[in-house]
Coordinates of C-alpha atoms in Angstrom, one line a residue:
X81 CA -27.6 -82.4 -6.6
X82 CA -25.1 -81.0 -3.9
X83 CA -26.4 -79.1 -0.9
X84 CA -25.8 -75.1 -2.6
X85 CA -27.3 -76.3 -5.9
X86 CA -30.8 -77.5 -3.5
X87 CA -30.9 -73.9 -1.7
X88 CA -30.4 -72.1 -5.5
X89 CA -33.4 -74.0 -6.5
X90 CA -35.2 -73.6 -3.9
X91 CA -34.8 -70.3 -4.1
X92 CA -35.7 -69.6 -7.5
X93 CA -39.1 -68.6 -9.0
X94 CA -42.0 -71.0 -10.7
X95 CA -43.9 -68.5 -12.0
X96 CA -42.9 -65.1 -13.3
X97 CA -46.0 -62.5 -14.4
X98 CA -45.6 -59.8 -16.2
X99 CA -48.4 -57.5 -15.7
X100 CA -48.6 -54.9 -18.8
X101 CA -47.0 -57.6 -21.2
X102 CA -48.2 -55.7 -24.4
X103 CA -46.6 -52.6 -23.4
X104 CA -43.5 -50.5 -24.6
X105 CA -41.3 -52.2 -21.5
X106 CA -42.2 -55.6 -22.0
X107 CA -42.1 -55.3 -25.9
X108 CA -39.1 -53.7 -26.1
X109 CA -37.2 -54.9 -23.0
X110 CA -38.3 -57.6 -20.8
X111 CA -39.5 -60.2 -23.9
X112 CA -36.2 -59.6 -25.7
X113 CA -33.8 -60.0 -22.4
X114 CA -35.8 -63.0 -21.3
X115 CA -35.3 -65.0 -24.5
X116 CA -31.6 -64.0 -24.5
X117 CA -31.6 -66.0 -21.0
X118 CA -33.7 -68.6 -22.9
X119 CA -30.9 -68.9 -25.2
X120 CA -27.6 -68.9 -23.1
X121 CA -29.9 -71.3 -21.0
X122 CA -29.9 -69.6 -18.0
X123 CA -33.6 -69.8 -16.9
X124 CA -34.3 -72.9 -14.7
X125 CA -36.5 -76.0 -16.5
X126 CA -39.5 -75.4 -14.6
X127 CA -39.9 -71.3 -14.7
X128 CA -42.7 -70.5 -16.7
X129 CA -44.0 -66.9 -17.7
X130 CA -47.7 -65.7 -17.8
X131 CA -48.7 -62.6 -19.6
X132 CA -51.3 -60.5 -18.5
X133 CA -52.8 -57.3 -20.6
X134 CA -56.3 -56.0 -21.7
X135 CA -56.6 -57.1 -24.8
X136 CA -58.9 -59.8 -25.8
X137 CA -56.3 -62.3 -26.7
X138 CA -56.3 -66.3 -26.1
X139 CA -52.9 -67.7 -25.5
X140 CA -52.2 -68.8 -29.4
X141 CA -52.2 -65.2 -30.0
X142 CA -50.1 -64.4 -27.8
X143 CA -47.6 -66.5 -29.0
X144 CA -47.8 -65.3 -32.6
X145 CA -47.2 -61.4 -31.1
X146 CA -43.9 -62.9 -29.7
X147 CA -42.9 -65.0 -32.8
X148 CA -43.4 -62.0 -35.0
X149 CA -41.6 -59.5 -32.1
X150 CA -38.7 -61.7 -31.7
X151 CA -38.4 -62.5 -35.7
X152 CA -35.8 -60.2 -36.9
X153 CA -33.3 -60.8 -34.1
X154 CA -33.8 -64.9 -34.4
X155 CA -32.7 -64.1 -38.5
X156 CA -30.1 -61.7 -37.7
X157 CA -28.4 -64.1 -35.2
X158 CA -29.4 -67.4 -36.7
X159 CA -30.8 -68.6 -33.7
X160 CA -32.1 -72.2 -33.9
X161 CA -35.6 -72.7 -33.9
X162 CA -35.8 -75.0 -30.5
X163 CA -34.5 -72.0 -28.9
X164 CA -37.8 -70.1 -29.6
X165 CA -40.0 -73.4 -29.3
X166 CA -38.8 -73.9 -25.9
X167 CA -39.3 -70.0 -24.7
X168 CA -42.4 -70.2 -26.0
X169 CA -43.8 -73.4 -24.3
X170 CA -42.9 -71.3 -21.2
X171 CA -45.5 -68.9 -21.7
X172 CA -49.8 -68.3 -21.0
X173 CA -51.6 -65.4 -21.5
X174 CA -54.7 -64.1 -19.6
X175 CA -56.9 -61.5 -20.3
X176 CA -56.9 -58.8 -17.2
X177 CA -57.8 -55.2 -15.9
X178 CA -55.8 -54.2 -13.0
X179 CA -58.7 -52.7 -11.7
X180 CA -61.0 -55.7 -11.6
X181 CA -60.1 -57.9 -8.8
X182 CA -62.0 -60.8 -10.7
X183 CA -59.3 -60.7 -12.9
X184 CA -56.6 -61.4 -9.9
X185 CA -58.8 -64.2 -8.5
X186 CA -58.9 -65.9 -12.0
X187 CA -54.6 -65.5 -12.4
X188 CA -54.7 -66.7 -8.5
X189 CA -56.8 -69.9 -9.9
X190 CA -54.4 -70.1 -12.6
X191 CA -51.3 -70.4 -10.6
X192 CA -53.1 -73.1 -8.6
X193 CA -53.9 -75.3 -11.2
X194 CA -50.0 -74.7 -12.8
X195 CA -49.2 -76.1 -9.1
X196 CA -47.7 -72.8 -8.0
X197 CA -49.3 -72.3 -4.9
X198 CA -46.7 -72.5 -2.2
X199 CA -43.8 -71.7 -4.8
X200 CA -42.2 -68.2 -5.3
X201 CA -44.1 -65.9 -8.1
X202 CA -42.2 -63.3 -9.2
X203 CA -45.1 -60.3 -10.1
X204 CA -43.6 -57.8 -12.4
X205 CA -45.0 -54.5 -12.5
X206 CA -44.3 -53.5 -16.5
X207 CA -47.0 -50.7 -15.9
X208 CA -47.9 -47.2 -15.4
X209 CA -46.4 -46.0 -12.2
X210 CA -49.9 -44.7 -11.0
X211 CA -51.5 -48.6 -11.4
X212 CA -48.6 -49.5 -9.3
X213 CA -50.4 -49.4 -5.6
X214 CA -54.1 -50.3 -7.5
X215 CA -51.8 -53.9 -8.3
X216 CA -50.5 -54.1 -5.2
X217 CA -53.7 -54.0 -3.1
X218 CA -55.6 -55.7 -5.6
X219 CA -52.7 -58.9 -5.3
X220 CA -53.4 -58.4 -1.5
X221 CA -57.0 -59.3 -2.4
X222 CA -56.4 -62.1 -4.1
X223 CA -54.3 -63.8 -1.8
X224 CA -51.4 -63.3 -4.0
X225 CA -49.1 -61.9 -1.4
X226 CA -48.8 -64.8 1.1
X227 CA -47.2 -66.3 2.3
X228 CA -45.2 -63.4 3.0
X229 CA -41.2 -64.0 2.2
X230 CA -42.1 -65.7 -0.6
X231 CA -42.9 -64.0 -3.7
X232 CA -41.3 -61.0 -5.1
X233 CA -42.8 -57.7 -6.8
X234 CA -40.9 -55.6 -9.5
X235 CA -41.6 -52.2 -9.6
X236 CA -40.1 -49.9 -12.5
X237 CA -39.2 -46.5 -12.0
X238 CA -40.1 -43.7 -11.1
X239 CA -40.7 -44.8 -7.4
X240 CA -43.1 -41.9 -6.5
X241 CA -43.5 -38.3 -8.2
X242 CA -42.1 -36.9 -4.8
X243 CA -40.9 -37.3 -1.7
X244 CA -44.6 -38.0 -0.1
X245 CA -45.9 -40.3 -2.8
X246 CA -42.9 -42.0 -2.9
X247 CA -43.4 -42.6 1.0
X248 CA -46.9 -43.6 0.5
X249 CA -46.4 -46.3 -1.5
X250 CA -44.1 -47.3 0.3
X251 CA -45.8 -48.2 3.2
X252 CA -48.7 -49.4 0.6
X253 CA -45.6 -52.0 -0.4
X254 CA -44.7 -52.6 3.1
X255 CA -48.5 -53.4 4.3
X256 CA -48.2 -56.5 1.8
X257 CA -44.7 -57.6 0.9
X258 CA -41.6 -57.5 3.1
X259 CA -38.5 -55.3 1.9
X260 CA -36.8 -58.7 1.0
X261 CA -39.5 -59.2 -1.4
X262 CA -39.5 -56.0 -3.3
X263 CA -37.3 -55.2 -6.6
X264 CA -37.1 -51.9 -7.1
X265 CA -35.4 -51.7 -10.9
X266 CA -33.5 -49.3 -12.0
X267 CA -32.2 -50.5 -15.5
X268 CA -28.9 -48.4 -15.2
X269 CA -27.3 -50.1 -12.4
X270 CA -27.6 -53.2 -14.5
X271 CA -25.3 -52.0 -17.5
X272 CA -21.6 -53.0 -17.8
X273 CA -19.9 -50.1 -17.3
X274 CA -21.6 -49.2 -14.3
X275 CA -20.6 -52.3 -12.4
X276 CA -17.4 -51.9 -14.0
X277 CA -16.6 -48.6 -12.3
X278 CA -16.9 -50.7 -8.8
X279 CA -14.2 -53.0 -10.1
X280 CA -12.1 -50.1 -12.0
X281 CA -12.4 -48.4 -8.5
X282 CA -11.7 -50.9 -5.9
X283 CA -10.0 -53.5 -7.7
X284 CA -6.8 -51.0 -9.0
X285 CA -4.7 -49.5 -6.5
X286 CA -3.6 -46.6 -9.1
X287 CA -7.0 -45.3 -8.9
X288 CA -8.5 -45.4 -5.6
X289 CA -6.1 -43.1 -4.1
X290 CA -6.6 -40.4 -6.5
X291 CA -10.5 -40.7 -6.1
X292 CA -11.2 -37.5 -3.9
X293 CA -11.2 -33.9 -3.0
X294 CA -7.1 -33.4 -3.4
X295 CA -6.7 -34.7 -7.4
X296 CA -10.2 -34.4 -9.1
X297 CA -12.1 -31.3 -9.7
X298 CA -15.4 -32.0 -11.0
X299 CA -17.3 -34.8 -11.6
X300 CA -19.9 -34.4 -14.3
X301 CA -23.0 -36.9 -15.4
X302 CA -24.9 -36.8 -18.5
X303 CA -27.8 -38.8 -20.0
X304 CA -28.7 -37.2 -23.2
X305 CA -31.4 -38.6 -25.7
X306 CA -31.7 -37.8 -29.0
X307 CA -35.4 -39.0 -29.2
X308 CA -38.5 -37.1 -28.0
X309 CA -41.5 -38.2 -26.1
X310 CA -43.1 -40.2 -28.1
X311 CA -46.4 -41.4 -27.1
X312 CA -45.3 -40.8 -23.7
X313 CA -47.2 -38.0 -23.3
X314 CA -49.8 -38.5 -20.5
X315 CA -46.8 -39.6 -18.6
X316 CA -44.2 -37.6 -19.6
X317 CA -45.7 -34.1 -19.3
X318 CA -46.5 -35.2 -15.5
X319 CA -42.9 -36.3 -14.8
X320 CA -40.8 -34.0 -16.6
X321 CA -36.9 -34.7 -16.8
X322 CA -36.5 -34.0 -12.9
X323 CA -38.3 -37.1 -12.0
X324 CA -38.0 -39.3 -15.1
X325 CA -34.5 -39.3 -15.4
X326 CA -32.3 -37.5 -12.3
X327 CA -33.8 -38.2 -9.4
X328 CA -33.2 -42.1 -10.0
X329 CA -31.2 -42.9 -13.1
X330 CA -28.4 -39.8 -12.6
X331 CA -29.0 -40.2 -8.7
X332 CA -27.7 -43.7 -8.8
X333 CA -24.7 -42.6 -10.8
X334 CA -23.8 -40.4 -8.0
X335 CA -23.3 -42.8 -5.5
X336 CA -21.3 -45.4 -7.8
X337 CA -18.9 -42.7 -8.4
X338 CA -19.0 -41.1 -5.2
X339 CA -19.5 -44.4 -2.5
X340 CA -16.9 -45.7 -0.1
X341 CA -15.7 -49.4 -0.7
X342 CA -17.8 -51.8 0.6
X343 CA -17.3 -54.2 3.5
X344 CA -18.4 -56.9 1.2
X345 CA -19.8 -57.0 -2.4
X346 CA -23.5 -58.1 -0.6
X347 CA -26.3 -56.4 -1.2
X348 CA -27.4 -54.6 1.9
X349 CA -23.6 -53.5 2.3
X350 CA -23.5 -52.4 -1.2
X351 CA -26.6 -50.1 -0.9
X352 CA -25.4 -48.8 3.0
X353 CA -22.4 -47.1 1.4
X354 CA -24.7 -45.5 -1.2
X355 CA -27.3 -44.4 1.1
X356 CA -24.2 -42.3 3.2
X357 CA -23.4 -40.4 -0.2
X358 CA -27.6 -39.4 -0.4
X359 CA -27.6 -39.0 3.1
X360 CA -24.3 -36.6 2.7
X361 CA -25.7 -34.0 -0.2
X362 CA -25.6 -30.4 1.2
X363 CA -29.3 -29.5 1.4
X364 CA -30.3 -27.0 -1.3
X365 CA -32.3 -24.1 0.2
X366 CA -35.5 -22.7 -1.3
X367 CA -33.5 -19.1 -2.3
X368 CA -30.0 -21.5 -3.6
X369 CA -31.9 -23.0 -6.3
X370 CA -31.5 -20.9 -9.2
X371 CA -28.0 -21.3 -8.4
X372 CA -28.0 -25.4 -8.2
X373 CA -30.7 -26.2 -10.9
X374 CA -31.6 -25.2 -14.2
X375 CA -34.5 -26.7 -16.5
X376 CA -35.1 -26.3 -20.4
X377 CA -37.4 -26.9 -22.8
X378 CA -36.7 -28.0 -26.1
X379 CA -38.3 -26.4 -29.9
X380 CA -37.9 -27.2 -32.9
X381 CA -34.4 -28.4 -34.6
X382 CA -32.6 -31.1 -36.3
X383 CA -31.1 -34.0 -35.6
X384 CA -29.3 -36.1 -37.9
X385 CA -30.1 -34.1 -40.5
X386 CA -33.9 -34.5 -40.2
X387 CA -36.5 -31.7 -39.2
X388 CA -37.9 -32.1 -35.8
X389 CA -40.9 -30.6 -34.0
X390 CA -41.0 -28.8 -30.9
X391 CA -42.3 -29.8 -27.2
X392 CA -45.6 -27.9 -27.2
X393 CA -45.8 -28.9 -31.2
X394 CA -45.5 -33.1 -29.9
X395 CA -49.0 -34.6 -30.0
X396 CA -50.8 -34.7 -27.1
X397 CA -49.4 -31.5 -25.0
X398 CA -50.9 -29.3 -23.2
X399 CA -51.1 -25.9 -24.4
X400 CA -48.3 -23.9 -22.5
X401 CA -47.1 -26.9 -20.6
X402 CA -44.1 -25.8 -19.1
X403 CA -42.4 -29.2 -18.3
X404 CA -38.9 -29.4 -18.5
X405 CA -37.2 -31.7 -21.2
X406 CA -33.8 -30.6 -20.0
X407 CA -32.8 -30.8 -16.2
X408 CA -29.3 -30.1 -15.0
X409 CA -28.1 -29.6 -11.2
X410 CA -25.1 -29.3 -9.3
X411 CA -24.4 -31.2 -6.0
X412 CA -21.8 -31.1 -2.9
X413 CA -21.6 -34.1 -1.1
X414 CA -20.1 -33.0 2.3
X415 CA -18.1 -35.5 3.5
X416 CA -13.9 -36.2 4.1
X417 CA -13.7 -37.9 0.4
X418 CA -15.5 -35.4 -1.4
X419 CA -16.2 -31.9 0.2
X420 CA -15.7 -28.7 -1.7
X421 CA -15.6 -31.2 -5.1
X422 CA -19.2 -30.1 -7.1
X423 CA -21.2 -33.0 -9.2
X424 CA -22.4 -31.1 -12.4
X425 CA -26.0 -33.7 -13.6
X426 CA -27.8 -33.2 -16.9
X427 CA -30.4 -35.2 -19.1
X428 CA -31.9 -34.1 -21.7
X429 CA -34.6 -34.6 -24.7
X430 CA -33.8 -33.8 -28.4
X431 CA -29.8 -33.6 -27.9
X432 CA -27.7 -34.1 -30.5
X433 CA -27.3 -38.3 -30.0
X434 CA -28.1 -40.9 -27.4
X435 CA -25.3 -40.3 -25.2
X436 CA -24.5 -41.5 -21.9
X437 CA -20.9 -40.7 -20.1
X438 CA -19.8 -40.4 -16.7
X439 CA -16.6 -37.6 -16.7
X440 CA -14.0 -37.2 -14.4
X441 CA -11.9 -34.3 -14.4
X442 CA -8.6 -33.9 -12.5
X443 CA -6.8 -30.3 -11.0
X444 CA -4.5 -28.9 -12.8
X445 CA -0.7 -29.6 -12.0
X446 CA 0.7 -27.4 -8.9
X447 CA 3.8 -26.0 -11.0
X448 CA 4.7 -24.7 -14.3
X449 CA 7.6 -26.6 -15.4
X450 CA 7.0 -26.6 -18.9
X451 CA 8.2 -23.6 -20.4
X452 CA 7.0 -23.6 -24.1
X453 CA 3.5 -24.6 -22.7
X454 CA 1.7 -22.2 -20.4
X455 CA 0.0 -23.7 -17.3
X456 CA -3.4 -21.9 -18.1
X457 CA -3.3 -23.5 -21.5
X458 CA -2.4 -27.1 -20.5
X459 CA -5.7 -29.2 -20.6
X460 CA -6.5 -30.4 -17.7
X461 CA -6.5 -34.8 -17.6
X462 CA -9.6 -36.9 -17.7
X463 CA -11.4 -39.9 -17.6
X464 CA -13.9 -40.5 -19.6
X465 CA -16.4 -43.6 -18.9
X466 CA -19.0 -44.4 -21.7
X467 CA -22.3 -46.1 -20.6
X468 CA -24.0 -45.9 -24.0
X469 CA -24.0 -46.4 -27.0
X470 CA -20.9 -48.4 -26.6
X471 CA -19.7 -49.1 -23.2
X472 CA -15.8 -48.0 -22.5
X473 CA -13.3 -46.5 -20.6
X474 CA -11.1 -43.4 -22.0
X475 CA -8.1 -41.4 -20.2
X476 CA -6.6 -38.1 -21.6
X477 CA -3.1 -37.6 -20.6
X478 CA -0.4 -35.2 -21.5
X479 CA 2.9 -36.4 -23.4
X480 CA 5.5 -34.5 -25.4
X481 CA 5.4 -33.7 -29.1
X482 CA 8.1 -34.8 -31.2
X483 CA 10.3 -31.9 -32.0
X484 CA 12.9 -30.0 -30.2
X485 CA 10.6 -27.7 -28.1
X486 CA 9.1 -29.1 -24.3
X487 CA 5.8 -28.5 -25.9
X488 CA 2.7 -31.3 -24.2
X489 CA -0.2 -32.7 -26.2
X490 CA -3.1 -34.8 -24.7
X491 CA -3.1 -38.3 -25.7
X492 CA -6.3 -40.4 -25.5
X493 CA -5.7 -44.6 -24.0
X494 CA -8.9 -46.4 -25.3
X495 CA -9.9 -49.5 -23.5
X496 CA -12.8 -51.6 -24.0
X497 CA -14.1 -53.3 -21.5
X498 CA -14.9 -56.4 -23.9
X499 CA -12.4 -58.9 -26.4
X500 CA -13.0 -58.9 -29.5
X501 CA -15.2 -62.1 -29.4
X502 CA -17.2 -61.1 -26.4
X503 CA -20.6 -59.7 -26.3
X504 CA -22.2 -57.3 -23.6
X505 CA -25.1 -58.5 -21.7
X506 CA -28.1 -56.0 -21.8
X507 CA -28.9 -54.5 -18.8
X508 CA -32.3 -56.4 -18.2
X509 CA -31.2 -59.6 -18.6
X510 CA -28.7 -58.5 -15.9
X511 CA -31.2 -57.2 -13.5
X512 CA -34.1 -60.1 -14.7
X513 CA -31.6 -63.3 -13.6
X514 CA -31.1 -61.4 -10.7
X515 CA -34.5 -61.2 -9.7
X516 CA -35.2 -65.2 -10.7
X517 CA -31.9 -65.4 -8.6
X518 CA -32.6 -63.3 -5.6
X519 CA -29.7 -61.2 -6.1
X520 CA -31.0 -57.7 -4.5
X521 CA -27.5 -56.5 -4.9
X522 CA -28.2 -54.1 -8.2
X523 CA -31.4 -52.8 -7.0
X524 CA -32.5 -49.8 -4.6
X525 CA -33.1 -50.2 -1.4
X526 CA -36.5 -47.5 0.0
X527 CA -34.1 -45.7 2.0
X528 CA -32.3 -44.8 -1.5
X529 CA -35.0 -43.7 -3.0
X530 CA -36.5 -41.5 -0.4
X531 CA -33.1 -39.9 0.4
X532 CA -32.9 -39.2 -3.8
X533 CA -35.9 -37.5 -3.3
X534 CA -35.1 -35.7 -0.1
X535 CA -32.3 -33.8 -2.2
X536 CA -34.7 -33.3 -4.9
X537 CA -37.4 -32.3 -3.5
X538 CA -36.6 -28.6 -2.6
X539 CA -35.6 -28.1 -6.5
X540 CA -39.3 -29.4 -7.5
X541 CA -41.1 -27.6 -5.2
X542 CA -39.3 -24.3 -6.6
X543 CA -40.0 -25.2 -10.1
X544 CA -43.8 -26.2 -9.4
X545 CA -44.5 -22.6 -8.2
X546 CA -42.6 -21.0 -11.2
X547 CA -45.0 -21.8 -13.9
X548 CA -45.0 -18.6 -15.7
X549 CA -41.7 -18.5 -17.8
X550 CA -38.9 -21.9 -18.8
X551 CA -35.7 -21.6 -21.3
X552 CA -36.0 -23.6 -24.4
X553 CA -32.7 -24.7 -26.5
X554 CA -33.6 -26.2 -30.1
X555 CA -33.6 -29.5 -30.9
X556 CA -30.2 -30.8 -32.1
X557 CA -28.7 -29.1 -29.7
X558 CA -26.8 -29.8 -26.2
X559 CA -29.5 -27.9 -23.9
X560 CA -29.7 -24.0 -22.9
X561 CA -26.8 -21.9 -22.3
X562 CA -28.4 -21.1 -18.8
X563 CA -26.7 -25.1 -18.0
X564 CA -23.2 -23.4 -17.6
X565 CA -23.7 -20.7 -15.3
X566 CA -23.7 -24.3 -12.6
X567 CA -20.0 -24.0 -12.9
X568 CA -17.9 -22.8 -10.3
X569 CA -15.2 -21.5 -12.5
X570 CA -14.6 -20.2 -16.0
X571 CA -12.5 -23.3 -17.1
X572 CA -15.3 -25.8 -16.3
X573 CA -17.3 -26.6 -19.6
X574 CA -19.4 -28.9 -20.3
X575 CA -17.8 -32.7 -21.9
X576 CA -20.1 -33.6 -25.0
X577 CA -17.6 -35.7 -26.5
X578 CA -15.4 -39.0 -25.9

């Protein structure tokens, strides 16, 4: 084994916990991107996985809740079987309460007697966001967080529900694990087309130079979801779409878009240039935010031809909640590359499909030279980068139509970022080797996250105090017409489509 291959291994993980492994996340996320990694053989021999939830489960029954979760995708992709016995051998389950600090003593004792003491643990915090610094200081009790440097913690979003709390635990982290140590995941930044925009950006020289102030006019973001809360309640009606989705997931869109090429594709360098895009936001005063932010909340609709209740109708609700569903905002980020250019953001619940897009749109052309064709009615150029459900790049340019008149038409180039025969990756098994691996490149540094919530923060404060009145748009629909007063001008609309 050659010297690089020693440090690699050295470096990577014996044990990985997953704390909350009968939850949503780990059901539907972390269990299915792990086995993938299982099955393109990408975890090391020795990495083994411990669950820990309530329930009063032995290990054998753990194992038959991942055969029967993992069943349907084994069938559909004919996986062979030793692909599942082998992921399986992998794992133990213990029965815990993050609130009992027995219960970390007896997974400390574990991870002794596995021989992991002295080895890196990765601790991964697939919990509510309020357990989050209960975990923390009851790993501190334990033991479990020397010796510092060596294990690393996880922590899902949202990082904080403001500015404060999200500096609070913070220093809760920092009492107990060095920044080096800590993960903090935002799922987006792990998908294709997001990392592809670095390369489309700094690896083409026909695009970089148009990337600014002089050709492009807007920039707009959108996260929509067809789906409602769920059984997301007690969290959701806390959080709202302000906190859930644009302070980190939209946030972090920003500053790919936005960010200055790197020194180096390292971490630290990575996240310096995106800290200078936070860092240059024009602050939005207490009196500008009716003109920077509008929320919405959705009633009842259709989508997809199927009837749908309202937010105050979903289980679980409290009566006259007024928590947004809908949350869009416009941004100036004040610096040479991008000043005077505004950043439209919007997410949404209930919207017509599960949409994700990141749209570019460019100025008009200085001059009319086209005669047959009006300048005010020559569409503007685009591009058009899809983050889900499929993951692509579009760009809308004008050509002439056959005939004998200068007349233009917009014509779309497709390009998928995959062959035919190629797969994507999932975002989590981007972002989980990564953390086996040590790679901090695709995760947020704190200085991020509190600078996200610095340029938040004066829009939630605002909408806190207003509690007596919110807009509502009906399911199935693309959010309240209030979104497009944002604009600066009447010929910015909003881009639902590809």
């Amino acid at each position: 084994m050659d010297a690089a291959r020693t440090d690699q291994s050295q470096n990577e993980p014996c044990s990985f916990v997953i704390f909350g492994a009968t939850g949503d996340l780990a059901t539907h996320k972390l269990l299915p991107a792990l086995f993938d990694l299982e099955r393109v053989e990408r975890l090391v021999d020795d990495l083994s996985f411990i669950a820990l939830a309530r329930r009063s489960w032995t290990t054998d029954d753990w194992l038959e809740h991942v055969r029967t979760l993992l069943k349907d995708k084994i069938e559909q992709s004919s996986i062979p079987q030793e692909v599942l016995n082998r992921f399986l051998a992998r794992f133990r389950y213990l029965q815990a309460d993050l609130n009992d600090t027995e219960s970390y003593r007896t997974l400390a004792a574990d991870l002794t007697a596995c021989g992991s003491t002295g080895s890196r643990t990765v601790f991964y915090l697939a919990i509510r966001p309020a357990d989050f610094v209960t975990v923390i200081k009851n790993l501190k009790a334990a033991g479990l967080n020397e010796p510092r440097g060596m294990n690393r913690v996880v922590i899902e979003k949202p990082f904080g529900e403001d500015l404060e709390s999200a500096q609070v635990l913070n220093r809760v982290l920092h009492q107990n694990f060095d920044e080096e140590q800590i993960y903090r995941i935002d799922h987006f930044l792990g998908k294709e087309t997001v990392q592809n925009l670095l390369v489309f950006r700094f690896a083409n020289t026909i695009i970089e130079p148009l990337w600014n102030r002089n050709f492009i006019d807007h920039v707009q973001i959108t996260v929509a979801e067809s789906i409602g809360i769920g059984k997301r309640a007690g969290y959701y009606d806390r959080a709202g779409a302000l906190r859930d989705m644009l302070q980190n997931h939209l946030m972090q869109l920003l500053t790919v878009v936005a960010m200055e090429p790197p020194p180096a594709l390292e971490a630290d360098a990575l996240r310096d240039e995106k800290v200078k895009v936070l860092r240059s936001i024009r602050p939005i005063g207490k009196r500008a935010v009716h003109a920077h932010a509008v929320r919405a909340q959705y009633t009842h609709g259709s989508i997809d031809g199927q009837s749908v209740v309202g937010y105050q109708q979903e289980e679980n609700i409290e009566l006259g909640s007024i928590t947004e569903t809908f949350a869009a905002a416009k941004f100036y980020i004040d610096n040479w590359r991008w000043r005077g250019v505004p950043f439209y953001l919007r997410t949404g619940k209930r919207m017509p499909r599960q949409h994700s897009m990141i749209a570019i749109r460019f100025k008009h052309p200085p001059q009319q030279l086209f005669r047959e064709t009006p300048l005010e009615s020559i569409d503007p150029n685009w591009i058009l980068l899809s983050i889900q459900p499929e993951e692509s790049m579009h760009m809308e340019i004008h050509v002439k139509q056959p005939g004998l008149d200068m007349n233009t038409r917009v014509m779309q180039m497709n390009a998928s970022f995959l062959k035919t025969d190629e797969q994507t990756l999932d975002a989590y098994e981007t972002l989980l080797l990564d953390v086996i691996e040590g790679d901090r490149s695709l995760f947020i540094r704190f200085d991020e996250a509190e600078w996200a919530w610095r340029v938040i923060d004066p829009i939630l404060k605002f909408w806190t105090v207003e509690r007596e009145y919110i807009p509502t748009y009906p399911a199935g629909s693309w959010g309240p017409a209030e979104a497009n007063r944002l604009f600066d001008s009447d010929d910015q609309i909003w881009r639902n489509e590809l």
